Short mmCIF file of C-alpha atoms (C1' of nucleotides) in Angstrom, two decimals:
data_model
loop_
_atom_site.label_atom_id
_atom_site.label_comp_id
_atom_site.label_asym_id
_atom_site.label_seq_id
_atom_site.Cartn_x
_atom_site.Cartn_y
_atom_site.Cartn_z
CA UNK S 79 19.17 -108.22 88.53
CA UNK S 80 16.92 -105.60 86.26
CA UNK S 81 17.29 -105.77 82.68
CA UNK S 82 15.35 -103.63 80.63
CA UNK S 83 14.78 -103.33 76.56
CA UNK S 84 13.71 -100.23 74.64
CA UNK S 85 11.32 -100.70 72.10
CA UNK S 86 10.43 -98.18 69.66
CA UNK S 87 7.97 -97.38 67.12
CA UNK S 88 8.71 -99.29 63.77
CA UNK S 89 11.67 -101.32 65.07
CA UNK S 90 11.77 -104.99 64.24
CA UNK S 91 10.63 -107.47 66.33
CA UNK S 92 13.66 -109.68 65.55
CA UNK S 93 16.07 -107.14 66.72
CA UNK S 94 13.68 -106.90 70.42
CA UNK S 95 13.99 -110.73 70.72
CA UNK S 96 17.75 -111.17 71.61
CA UNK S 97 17.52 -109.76 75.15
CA UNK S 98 14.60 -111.97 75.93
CA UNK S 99 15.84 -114.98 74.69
CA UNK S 100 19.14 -114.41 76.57
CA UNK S 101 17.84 -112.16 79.73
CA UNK S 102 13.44 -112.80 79.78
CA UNK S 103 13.28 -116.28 79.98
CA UNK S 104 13.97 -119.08 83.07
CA UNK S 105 17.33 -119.96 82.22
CA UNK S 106 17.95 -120.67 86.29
CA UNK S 107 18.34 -124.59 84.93
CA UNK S 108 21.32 -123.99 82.64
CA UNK S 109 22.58 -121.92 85.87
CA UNK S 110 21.57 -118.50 85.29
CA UNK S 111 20.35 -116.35 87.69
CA UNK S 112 16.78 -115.06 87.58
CA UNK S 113 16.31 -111.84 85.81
CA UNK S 114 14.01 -109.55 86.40
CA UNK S 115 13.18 -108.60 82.53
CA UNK S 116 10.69 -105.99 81.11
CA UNK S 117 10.34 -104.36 78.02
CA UNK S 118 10.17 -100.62 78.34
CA UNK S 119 9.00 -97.67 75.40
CA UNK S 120 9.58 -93.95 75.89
CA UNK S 121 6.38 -93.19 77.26
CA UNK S 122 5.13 -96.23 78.30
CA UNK S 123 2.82 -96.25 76.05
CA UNK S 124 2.09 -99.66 73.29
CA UNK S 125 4.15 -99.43 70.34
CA UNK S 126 3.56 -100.64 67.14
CA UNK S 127 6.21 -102.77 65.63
CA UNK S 128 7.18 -103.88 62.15
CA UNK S 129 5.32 -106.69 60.30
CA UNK S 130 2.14 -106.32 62.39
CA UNK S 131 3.76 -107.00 65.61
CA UNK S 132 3.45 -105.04 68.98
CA UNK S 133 4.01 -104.19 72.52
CA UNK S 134 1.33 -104.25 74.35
CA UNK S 135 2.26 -103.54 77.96
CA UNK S 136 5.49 -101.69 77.92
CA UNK S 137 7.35 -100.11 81.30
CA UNK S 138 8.23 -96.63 80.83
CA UNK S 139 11.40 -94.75 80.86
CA UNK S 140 11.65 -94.57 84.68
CA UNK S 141 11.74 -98.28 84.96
CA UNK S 142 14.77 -97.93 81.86
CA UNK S 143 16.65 -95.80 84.02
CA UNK S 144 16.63 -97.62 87.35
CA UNK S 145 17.77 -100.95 85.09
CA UNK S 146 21.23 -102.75 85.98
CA UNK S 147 20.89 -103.45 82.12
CA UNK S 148 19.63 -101.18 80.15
CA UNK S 149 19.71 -102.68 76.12
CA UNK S 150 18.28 -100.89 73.10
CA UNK S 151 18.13 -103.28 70.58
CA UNK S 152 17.79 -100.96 67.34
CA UNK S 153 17.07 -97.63 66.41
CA UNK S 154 14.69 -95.44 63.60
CA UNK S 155 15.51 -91.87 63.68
CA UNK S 156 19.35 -92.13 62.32
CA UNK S 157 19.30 -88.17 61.59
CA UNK S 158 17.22 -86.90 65.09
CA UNK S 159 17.73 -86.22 68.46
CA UNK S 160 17.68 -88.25 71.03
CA UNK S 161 14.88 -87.05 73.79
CA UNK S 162 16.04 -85.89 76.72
CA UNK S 163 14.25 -87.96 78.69
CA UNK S 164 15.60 -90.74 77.57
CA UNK S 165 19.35 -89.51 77.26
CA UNK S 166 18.98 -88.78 80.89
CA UNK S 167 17.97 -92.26 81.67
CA UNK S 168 20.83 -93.94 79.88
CA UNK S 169 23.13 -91.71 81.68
CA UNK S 170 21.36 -92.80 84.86
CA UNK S 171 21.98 -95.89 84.57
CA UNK S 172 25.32 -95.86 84.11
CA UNK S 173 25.51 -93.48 87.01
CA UNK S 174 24.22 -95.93 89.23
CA UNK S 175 26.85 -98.05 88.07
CA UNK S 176 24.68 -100.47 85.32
CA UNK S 177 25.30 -100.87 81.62
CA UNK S 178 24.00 -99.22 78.83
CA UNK S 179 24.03 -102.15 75.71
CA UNK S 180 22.86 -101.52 72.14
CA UNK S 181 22.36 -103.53 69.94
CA UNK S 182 22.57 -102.77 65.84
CA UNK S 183 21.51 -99.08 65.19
CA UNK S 184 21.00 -99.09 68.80
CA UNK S 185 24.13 -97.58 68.99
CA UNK S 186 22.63 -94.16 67.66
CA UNK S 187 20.39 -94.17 70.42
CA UNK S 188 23.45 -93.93 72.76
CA UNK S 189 25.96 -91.89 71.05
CA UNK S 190 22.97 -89.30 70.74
CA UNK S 191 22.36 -89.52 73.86
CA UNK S 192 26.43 -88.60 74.23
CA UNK S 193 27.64 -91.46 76.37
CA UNK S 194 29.83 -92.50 73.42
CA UNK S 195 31.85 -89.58 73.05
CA UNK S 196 35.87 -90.84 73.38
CA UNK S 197 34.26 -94.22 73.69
CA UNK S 198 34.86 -97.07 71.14
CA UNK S 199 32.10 -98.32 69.82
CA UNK S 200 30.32 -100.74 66.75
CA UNK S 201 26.85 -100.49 65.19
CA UNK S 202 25.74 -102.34 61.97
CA UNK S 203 28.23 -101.91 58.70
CA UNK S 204 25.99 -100.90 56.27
CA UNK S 205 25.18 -97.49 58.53
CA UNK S 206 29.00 -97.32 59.36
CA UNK S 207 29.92 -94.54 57.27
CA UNK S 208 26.83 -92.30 58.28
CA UNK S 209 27.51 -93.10 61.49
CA UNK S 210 30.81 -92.04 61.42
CA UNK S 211 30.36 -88.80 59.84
CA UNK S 212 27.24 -87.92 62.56
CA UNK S 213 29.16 -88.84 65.60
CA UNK S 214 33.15 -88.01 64.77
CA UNK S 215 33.68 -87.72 68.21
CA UNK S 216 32.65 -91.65 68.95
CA UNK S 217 35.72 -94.30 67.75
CA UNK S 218 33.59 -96.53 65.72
CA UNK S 219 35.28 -100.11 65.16
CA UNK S 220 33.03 -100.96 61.95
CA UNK S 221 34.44 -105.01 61.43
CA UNK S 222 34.07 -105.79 65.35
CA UNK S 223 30.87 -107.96 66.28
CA UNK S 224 31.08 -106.33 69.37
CA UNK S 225 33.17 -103.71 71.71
CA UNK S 226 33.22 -103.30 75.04
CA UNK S 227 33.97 -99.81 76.67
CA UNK S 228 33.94 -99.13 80.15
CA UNK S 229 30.27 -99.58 80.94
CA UNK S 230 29.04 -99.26 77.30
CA UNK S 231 28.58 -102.59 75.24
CA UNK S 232 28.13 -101.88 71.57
CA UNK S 233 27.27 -104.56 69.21
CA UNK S 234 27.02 -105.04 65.19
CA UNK S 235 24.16 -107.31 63.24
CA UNK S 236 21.42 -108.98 65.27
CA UNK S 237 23.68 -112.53 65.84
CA UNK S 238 26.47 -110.42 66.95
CA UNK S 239 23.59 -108.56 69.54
CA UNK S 240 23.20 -112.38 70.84
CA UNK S 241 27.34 -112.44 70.94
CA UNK S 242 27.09 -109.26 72.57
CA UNK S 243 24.60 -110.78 75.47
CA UNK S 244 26.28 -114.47 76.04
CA UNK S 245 29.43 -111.93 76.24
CA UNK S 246 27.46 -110.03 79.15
CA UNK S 247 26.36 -113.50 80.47
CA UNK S 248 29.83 -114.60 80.86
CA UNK S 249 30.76 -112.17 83.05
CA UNK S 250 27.78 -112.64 85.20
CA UNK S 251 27.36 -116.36 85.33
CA UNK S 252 30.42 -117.66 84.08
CA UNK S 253 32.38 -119.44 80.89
CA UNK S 254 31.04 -122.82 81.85
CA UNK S 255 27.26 -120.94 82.18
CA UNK S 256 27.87 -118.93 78.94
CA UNK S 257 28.77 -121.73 76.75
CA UNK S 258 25.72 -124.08 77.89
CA UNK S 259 23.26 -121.51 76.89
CA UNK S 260 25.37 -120.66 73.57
CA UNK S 261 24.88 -124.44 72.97
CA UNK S 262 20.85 -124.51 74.17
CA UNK S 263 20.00 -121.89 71.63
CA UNK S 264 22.21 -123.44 69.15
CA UNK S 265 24.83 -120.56 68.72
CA UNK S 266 28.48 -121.64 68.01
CA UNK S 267 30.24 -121.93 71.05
CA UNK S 268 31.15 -118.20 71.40
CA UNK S 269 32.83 -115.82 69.07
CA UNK S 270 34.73 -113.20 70.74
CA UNK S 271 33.79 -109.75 69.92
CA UNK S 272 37.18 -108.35 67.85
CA UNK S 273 36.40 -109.88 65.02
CA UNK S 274 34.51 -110.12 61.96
CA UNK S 275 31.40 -108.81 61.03
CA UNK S 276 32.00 -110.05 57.49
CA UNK S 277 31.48 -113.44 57.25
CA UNK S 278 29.41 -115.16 54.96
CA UNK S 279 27.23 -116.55 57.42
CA UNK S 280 25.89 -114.71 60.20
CA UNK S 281 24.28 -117.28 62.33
CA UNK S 282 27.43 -120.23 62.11
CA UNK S 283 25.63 -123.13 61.17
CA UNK S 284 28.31 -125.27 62.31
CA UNK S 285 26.40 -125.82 65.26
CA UNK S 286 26.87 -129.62 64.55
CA UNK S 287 26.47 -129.07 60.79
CA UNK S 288 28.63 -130.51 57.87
CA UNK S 289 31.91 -132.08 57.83
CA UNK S 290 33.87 -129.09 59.11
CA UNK S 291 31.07 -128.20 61.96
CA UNK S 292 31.66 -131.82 63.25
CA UNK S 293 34.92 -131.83 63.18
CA UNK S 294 35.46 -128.37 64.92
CA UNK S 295 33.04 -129.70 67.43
CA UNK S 296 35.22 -133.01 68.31
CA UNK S 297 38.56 -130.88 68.34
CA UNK S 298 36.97 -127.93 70.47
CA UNK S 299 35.79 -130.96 72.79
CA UNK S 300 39.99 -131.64 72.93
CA UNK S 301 41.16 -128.37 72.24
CA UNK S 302 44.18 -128.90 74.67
CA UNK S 303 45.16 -131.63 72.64
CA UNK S 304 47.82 -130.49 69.93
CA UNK S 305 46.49 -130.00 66.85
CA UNK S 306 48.81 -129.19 64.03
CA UNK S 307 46.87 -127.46 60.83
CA UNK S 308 46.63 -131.07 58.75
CA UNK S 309 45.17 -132.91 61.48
CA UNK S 310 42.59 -130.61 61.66
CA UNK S 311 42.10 -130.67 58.20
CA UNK S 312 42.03 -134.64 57.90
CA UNK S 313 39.43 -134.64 60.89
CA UNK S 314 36.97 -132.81 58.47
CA UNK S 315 38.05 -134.49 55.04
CA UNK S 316 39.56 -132.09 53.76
CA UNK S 317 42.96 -130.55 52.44
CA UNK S 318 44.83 -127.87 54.72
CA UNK S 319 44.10 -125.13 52.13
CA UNK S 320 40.34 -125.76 52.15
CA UNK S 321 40.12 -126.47 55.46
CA UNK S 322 41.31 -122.79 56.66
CA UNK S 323 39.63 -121.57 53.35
CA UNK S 324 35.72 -122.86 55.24
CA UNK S 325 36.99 -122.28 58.56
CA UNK S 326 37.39 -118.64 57.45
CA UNK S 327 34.72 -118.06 55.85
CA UNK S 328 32.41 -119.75 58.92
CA UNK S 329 34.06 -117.96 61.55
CA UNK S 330 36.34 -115.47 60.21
CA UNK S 331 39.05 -116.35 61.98
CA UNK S 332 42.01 -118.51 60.50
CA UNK S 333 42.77 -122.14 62.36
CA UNK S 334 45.38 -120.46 64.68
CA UNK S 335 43.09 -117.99 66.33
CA UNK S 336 40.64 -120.05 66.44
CA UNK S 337 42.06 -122.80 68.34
CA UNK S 338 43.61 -120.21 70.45
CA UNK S 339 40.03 -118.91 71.32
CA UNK S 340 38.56 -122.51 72.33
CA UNK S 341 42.04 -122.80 74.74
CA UNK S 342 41.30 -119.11 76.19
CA UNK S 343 37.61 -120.27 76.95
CA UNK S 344 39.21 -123.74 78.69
CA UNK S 345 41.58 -121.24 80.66
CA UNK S 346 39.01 -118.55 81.61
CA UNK S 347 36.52 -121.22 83.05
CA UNK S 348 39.33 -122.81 84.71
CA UNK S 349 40.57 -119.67 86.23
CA UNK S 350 36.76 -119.07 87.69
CA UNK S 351 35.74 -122.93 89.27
CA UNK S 352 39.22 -123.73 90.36
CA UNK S 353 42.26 -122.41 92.13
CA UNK S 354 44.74 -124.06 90.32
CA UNK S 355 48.19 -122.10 89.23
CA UNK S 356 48.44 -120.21 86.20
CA UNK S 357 51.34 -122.34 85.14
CA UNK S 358 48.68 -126.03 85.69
CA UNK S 359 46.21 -124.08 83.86
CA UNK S 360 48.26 -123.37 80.47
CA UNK S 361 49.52 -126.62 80.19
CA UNK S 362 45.91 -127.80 80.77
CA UNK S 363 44.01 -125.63 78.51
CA UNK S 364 46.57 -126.35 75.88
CA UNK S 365 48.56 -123.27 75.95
CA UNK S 366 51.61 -124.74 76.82
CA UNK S 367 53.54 -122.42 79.01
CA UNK S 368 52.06 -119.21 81.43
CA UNK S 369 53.99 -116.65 79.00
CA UNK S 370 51.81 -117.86 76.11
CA UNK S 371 48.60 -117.52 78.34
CA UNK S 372 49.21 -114.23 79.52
CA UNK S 373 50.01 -112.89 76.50
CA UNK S 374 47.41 -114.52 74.56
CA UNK S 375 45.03 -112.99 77.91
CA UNK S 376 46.35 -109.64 77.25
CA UNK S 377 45.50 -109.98 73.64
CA UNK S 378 42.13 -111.06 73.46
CA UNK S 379 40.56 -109.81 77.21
CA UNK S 380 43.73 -106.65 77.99
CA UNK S 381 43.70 -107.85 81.79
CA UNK S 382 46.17 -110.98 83.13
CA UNK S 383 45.12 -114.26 84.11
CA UNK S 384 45.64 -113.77 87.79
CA UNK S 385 43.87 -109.86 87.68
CA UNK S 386 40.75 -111.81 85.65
CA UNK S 387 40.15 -114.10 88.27
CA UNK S 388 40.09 -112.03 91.01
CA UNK S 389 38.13 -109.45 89.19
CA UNK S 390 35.89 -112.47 88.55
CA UNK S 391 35.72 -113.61 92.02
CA UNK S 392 34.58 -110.18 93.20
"C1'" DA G 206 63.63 -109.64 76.08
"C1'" DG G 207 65.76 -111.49 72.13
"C1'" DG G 208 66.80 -115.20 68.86
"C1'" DT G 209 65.63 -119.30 66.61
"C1'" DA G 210 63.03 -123.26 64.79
"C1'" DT G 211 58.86 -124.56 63.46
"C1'" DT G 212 54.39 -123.96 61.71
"C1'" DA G 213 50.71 -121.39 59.74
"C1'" DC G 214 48.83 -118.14 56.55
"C1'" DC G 215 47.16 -116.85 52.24
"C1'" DG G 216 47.90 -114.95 47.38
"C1'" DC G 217 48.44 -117.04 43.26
"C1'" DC G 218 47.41 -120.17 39.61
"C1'" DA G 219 46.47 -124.40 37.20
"C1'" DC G 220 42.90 -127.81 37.15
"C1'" DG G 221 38.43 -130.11 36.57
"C1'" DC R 155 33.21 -119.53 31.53
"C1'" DC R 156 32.37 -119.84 36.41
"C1'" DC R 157 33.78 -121.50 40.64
"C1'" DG R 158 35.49 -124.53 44.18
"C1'" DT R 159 39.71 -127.05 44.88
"C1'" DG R 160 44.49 -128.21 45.99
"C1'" DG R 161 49.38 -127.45 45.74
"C1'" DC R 162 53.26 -124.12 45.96
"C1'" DG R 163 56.07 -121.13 48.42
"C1'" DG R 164 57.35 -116.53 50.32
"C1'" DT R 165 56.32 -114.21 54.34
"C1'" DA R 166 54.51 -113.86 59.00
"C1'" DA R 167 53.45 -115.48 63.31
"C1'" DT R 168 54.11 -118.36 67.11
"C1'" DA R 169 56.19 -120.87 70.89
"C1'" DC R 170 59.69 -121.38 73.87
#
DNA sequence: AGGTATTACCGCCACG
DNA sequence: CCCGTGGCGGTAATAC
């Protein structure tokens, strides 16, 4: 599979990391297949970078627009054009039936290049309003880490770009896959992408972290376990009220959703390694009945259990 | 597909 | 005073 980055003149070099930590390096041990990564710059020509850092031996365009995965991980020009070179190689790409990703202000990149128009997109919330006001035509979902649209991935902040690739690594490789690297390059678990580009910390360091990282680590371990709001709580020392008051601020989410998304990951990777009934599944992943897992499916992914693992199968 | 019982959520405020 | 905490309780959501 080809996966390509744009870099451009200026960007940061922070922001042109995330695809290569998720898609440029040998991750075939955690289960990954074996990319086939470059970084590309409009005219294949070296770009200078912020902070002293460059790209020295960048693919051009062409190689861009014959990608599977075509990412552009920021953008400069907020108030230009988009060259039509370029435009035309996003579009080819998704012509040829890849995805077009952006990461951050990358999303300027593709809405001028008009593949956003009708689309729902994100980009980072401090540019929200300009964005909004350049591009009326794109629906811009400011608070979500990340949206998916048809073949167009749109992401917020630079940890919701590495959200916004484990989410394209899931559907490639897998829950089981996705969460393994997630937990290799010390990311929480997985945040889904509706939600919550405000939280106080952008990079959750409950990764194994503090009384309430631990103890969302041993009850994600059991998460089809019941676990009523002051057990929770107790597990991390602390009262109900400050116990959603943390998890809310960490995550964003309060204790309900969040459960709810560790039981949806349980179900989705049970749905792709086994062949078990919806109804076994539910009770297993701690959802109780198959009502509650379908609607909790059509929630947070819009397709049903049975429809996801067949479109996950193919 | 609707009704009910249970639980969670979160604004508010007093406290240290 | 500032700020995190913990308890209260009306309202909302959830599960079945």
């Amino acid at each position: 599979m080809k996966v390509s980055a744009l870099a451009v003149g200026g960007m940061s070099a922070f922001h042109l990391s995330v695809p290569g930590l998720i898609f440029g390096e040998d991750r075939t041990g955690l289960g990954l297949p074996r990319f086939d990564y470059a970084l590309t710059t409009q005219d294949g020509a070296p770009v200078d970078l912020a902070f002293g850092l460059g790209v020295a031996a960048p693919a051009g365009v062409d190689r861009l627009a014959t990608s599977d995965i075509a990412i552009v991980p920021s953008w400069r020009d907020l108030d230009g054009a988009v060259a039509p070179a370029l435009a035309e190689a996003l579009r080819a790409v998704i012509a040829r039936g890849g995805r077009v990703v952006s990461l951050c202000l990358g999303t300027y990149a593709l809405a001028g290049a008009g593949l956003l128009d009708g689309r729902r997109a994100t980009t980072h919330w401090s540019r929200a309003e300009h964005f909004a006001r350049r591009f009326p035509k794109v629906e811009l979902d400011p608070a979500a880490l990340y949206v998916e649209d048809g073949p167009v991935l749109t992401s917020a902040g630079v940890a919701a770009g590495i959200d916004c690739c484990l989410h394209l690594i899931r559907q490639i490789a897998g829950e089981a896959v996705a969460s393994n690297l997630a937990r290799h390059i010390i990311m929480a678990p997985h945040r889904a992408g509706g939600q919550a580009q405000f939280i106080t910390r952008p990079m959750p360091a409950d990764a194994r972290a503090g009384r309430l990282g631990a103890a969302l680590n041993a009850i994600a371990r059991r998460a089809a376990e019941p676990w009523p709001l002051d057990q929770a709580a107790n597990l991390a020392g602390l009262t109900r009220r400050s116990f959603s008051r943390h998890l809310r601020a960490e995550t964003g989410l309060s204790f309900g959703d969040w459960l709810a998304e560790q039981r949806l990951s349980l179900a989705r990777e049970m749905l792709e390694t086994t062949g078990l009934p919806v109804e076994t599944i539910a009770v297993a992943a701690g959802l109780g009945t198959p009502t509650n897992l379908r609607q909790h499916f059509a929630r947070a992914m819009g397709v049903t259990p049975s429809a996801y693992r067949a479109q996950f199968a193919a």
